Short mmCIF file of C-alpha atoms and ligand atoms in Angstrom, two decimals:
data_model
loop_
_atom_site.label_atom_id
_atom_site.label_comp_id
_atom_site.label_asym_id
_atom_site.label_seq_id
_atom_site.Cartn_x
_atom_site.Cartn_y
_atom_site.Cartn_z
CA UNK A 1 0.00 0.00 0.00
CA UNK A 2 1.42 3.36 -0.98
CA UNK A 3 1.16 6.02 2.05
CA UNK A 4 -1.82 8.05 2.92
CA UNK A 5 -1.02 11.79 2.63
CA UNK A 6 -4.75 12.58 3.64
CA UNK A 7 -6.94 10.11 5.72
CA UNK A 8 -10.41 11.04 6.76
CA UNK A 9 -12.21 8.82 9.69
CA UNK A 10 -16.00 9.22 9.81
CA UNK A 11 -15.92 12.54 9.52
CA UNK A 12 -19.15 14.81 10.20
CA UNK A 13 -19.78 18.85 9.79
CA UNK A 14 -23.09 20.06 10.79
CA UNK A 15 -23.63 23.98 10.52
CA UNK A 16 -26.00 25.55 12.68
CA UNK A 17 -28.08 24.08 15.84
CA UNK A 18 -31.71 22.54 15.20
CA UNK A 19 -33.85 22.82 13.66
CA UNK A 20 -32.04 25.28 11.35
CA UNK A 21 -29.02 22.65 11.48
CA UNK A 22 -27.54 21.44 7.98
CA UNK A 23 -25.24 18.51 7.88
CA UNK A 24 -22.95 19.30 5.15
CA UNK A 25 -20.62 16.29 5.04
CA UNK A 26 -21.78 13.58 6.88
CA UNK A 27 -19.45 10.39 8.12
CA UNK A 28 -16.67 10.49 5.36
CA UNK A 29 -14.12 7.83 5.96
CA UNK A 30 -11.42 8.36 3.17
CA UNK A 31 -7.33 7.76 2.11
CA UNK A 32 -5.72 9.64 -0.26
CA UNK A 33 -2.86 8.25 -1.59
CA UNK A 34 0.70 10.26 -1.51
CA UNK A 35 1.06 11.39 -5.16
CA UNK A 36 -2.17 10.48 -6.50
CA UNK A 37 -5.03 13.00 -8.57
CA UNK A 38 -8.50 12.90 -7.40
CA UNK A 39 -11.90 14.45 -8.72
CA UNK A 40 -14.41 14.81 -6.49
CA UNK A 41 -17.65 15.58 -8.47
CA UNK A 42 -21.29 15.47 -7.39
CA UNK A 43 -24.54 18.25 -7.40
CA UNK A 44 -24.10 21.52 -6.56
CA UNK A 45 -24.54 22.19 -1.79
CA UNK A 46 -24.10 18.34 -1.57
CA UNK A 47 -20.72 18.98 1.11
CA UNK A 48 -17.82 19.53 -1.66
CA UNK A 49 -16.29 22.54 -0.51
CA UNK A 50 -17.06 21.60 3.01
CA UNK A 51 -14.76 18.13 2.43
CA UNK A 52 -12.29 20.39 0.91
CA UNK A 53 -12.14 23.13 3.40
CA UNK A 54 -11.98 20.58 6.60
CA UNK A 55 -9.23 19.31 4.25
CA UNK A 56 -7.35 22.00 3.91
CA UNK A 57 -7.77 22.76 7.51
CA UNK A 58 -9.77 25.75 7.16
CA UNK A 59 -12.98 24.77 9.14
CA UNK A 60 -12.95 22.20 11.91
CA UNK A 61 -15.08 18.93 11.58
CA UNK A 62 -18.10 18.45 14.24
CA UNK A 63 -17.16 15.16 14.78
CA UNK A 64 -14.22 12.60 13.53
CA UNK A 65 -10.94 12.77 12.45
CA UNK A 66 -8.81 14.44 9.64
CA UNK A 67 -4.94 13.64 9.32
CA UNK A 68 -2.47 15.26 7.23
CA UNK A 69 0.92 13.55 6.40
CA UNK A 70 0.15 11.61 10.33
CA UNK A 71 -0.96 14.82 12.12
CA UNK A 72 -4.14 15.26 13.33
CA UNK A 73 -5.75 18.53 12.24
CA UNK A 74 -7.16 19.11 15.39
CA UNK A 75 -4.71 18.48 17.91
CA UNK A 76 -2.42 21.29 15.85
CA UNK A 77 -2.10 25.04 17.57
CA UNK A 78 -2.80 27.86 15.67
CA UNK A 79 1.00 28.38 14.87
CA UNK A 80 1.21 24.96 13.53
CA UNK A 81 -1.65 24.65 11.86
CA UNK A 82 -1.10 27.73 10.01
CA UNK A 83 2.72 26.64 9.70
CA UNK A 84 1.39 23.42 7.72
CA UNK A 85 -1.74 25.13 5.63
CA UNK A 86 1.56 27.93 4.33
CA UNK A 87 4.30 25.25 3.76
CA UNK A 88 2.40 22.06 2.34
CA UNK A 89 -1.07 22.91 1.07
CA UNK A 90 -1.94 24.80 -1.82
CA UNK A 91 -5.87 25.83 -2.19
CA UNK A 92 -7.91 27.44 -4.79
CA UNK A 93 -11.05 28.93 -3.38
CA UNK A 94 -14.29 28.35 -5.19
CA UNK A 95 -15.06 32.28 -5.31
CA UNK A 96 -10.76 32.40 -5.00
CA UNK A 97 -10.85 34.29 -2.15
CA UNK A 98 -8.14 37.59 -3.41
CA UNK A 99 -7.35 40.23 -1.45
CA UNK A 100 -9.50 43.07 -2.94
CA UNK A 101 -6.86 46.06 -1.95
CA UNK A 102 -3.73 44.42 -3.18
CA UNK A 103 -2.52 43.75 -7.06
CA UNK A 104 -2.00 40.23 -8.34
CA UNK A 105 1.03 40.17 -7.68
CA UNK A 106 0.72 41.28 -3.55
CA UNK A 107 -1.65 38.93 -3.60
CA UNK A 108 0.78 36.31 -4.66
CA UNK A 109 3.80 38.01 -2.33
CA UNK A 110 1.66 37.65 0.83
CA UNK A 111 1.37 33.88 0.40
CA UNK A 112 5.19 33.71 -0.47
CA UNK A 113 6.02 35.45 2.60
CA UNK A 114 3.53 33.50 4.90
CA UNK A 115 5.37 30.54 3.66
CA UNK A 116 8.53 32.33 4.70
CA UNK A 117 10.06 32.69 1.20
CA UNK A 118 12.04 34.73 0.05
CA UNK A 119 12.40 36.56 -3.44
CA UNK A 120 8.87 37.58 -3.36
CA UNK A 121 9.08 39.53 -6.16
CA UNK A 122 10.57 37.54 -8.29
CA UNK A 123 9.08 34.24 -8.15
CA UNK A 124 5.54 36.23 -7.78
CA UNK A 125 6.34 37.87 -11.58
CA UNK A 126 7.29 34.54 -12.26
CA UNK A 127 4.07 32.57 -11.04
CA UNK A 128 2.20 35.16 -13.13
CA UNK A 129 3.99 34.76 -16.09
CA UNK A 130 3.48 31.02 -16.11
CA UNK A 131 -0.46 32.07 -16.68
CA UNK A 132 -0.26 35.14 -19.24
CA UNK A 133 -1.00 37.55 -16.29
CA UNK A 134 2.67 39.24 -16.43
CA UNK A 135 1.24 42.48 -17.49
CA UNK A 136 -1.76 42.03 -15.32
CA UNK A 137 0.69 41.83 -12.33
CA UNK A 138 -0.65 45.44 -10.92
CA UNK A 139 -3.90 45.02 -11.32
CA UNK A 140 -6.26 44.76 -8.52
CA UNK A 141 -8.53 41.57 -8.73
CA UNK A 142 -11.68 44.01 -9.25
CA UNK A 143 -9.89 44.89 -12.63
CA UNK A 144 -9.70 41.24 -13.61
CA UNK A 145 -12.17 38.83 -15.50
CA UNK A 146 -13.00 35.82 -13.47
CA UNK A 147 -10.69 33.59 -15.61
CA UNK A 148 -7.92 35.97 -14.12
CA UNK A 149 -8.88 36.21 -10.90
CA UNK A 150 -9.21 32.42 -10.96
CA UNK A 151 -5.05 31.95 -12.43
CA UNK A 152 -4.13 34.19 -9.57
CA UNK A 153 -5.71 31.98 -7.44
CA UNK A 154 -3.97 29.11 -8.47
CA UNK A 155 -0.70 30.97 -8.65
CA UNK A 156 -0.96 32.04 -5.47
CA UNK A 157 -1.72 28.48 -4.29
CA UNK A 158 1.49 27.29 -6.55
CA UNK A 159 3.36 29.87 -4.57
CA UNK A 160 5.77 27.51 -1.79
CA UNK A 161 5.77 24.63 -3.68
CA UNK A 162 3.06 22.96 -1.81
CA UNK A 163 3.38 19.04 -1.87
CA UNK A 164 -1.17 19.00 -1.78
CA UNK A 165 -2.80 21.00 -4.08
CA UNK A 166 -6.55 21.33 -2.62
CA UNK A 167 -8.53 22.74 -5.63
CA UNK A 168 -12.49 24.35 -5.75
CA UNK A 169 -13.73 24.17 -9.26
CA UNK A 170 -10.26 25.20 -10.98
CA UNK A 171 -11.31 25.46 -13.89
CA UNK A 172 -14.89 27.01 -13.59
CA UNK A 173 -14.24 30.58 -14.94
CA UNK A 174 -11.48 29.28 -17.36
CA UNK A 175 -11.88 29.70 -20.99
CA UNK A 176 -11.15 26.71 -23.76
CA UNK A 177 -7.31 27.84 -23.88
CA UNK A 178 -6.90 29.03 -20.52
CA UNK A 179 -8.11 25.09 -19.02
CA UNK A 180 -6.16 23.43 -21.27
CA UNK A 181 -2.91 24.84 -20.09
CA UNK A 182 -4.23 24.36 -16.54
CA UNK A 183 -5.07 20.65 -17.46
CA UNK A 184 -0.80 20.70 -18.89
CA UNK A 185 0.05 22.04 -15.90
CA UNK A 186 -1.81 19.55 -13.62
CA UNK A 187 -0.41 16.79 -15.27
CA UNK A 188 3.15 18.20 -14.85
CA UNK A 189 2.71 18.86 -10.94
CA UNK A 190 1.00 15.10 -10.77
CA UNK A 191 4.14 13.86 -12.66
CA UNK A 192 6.09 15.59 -10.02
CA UNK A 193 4.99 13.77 -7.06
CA UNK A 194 2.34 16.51 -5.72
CA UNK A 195 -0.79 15.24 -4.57
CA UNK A 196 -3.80 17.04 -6.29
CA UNK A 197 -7.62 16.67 -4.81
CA UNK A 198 -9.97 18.88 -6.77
CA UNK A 199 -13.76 19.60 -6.73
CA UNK A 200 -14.70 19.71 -10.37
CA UNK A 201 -18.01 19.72 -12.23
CA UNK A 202 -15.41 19.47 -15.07
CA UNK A 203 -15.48 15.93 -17.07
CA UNK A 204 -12.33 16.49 -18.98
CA UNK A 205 -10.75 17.64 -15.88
CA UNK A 206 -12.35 14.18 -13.92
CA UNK A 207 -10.88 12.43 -17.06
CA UNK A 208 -7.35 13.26 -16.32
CA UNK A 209 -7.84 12.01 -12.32
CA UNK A 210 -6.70 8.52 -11.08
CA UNK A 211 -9.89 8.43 -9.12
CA UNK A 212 -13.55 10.03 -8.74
CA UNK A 213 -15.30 10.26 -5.98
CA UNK A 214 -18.69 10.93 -5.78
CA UNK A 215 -20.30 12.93 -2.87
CA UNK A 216 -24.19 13.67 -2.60
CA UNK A 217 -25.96 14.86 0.37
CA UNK A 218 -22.19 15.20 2.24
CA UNK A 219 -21.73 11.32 1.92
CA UNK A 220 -19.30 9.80 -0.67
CA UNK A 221 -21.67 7.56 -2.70
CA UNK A 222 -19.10 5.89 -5.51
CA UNK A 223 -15.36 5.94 -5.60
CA UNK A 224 -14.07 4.90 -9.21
CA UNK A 225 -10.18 4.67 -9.88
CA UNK A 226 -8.72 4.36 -13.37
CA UNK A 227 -5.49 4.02 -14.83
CA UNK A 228 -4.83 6.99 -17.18
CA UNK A 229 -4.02 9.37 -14.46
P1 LIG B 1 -20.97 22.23 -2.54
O1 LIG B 1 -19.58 22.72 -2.53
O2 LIG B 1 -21.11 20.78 -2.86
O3 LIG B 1 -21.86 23.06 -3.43
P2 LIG B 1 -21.05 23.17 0.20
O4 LIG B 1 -20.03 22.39 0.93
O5 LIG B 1 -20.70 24.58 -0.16
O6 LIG B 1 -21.56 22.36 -1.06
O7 LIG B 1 -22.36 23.24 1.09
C1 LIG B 1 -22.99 22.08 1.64
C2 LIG B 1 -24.18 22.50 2.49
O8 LIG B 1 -23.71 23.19 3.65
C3 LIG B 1 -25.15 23.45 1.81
O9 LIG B 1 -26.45 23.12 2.25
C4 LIG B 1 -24.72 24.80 2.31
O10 LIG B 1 -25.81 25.70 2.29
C5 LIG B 1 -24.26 24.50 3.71
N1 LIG B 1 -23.19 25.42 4.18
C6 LIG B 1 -21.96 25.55 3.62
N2 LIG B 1 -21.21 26.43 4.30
C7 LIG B 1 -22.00 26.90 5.31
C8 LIG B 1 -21.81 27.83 6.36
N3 LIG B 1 -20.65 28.47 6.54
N4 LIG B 1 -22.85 28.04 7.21
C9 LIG B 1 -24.01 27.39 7.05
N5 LIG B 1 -24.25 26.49 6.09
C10 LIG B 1 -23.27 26.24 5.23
MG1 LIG B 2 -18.73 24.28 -3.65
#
């Protein structure tokens, strides 16, 4: 068995309190495997960004357990957990989640530095240039089309080298061109070692995964693995 870089056991998230309560994800039990590419797919408010986001360590599960290369989410301090989230995880927010103030490029810089990098400036021109957004490098994310906003995103989650790339509908504001190059540049992080788990609605981007896992009403209903990966 190849290592788990991401193990899920039974977990639950339920927002709210009675009757107004909604269970978003409810008793996921899941491995991912060190290296591997997995599309989770399934109807829109069925739990996917939830899953992602207690993931990615950005919301805390009501009830089970999420690990992260052996660590328990939960039993991590602030300092750590933010330590991890900066130096191994990479995520692209569904609605990506800029900083309205700063340019592209800050945007970029601030996740550099909270990953304690140096040569901000560089590598962020750099990132950018690897999507076409060079000359869109002082632009404020209210200047930018969606498919922009959503390359920053991803640049910005490229930014330390993460070893998991945690991904909300990547490609849903891409054009034709613009998700092809994304789809190149998948495969080249997968064939790098880096772990990718995406929420896609996407079925060229679910094509390209090793595995698809289905999720309605917050419970994973089929898990499908194929070779082409
Ligand atoms: P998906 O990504 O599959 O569209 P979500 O994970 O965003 O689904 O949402 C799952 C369910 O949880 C939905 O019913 C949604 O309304 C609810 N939900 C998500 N986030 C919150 C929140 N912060 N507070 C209350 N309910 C939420
Ligand atoms: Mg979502």
């Amino acid at each position: 068995m190849s290592d788990s870089v991401i193990t899920l056991e039974c977990v639950s998230k339920t927002y709210g309190r009675g009757a107004a309560a909604t269970q978003a994800v409810a008793d996921v039990s899941m491995r991912v495997a060190r290296g591997s590419w997995t599309a989770i797919m399934g109807p829109s408010g069925h739990g996917k960004s939830t899953l992602l986001q207690l993931i990615g360590g950005l919301d805390r599960p009501s009830a089970g357990r999420v690990m992260l290369d052996g660590s328990e989410i939960g039993s991590l301090d602030a300092t750590k957990l933010a330590a991890v989230r900066g130096r191994k995880i990479g995520f692209v927010f569904q609605f990506f989640n800029l900083m309205p103030h700063l340019t592209a490029q800050e945007n970029v810089e601030v996740a550099l530095w909270l990953g304690g990098k140096g040569q901000g400036k560089a590598r962020a021109l750099d990132l950018l240039g690897r999507f076409g957004l060079r000359d869109k490098a002082r632009h404020q994310p209210g200047m930018l089309s969606g498919g922009q906003q959503q390359r920053v995103a991803i640049a910005r989650a490229l930014a330390n080298d993460p070893d998991i790339l945690l991904m909300d509908e990547p490609t849903g504001n891409l054009d034709s061109a613009a998700e092809a190059e994304l789809l190149d540049l998948l495969d080249e992080l997968h064939a790098a070692g880096k772990t990718l788990l995406m929420v896609t609605h996407n079925p060229a981007v679910a094509a390209r995964a090793e595995r698809v896992v289905q999720v309605k009403d917050g419970r994973i209903v089929a898990d499908t693995r194929h070779e082409n990966g």
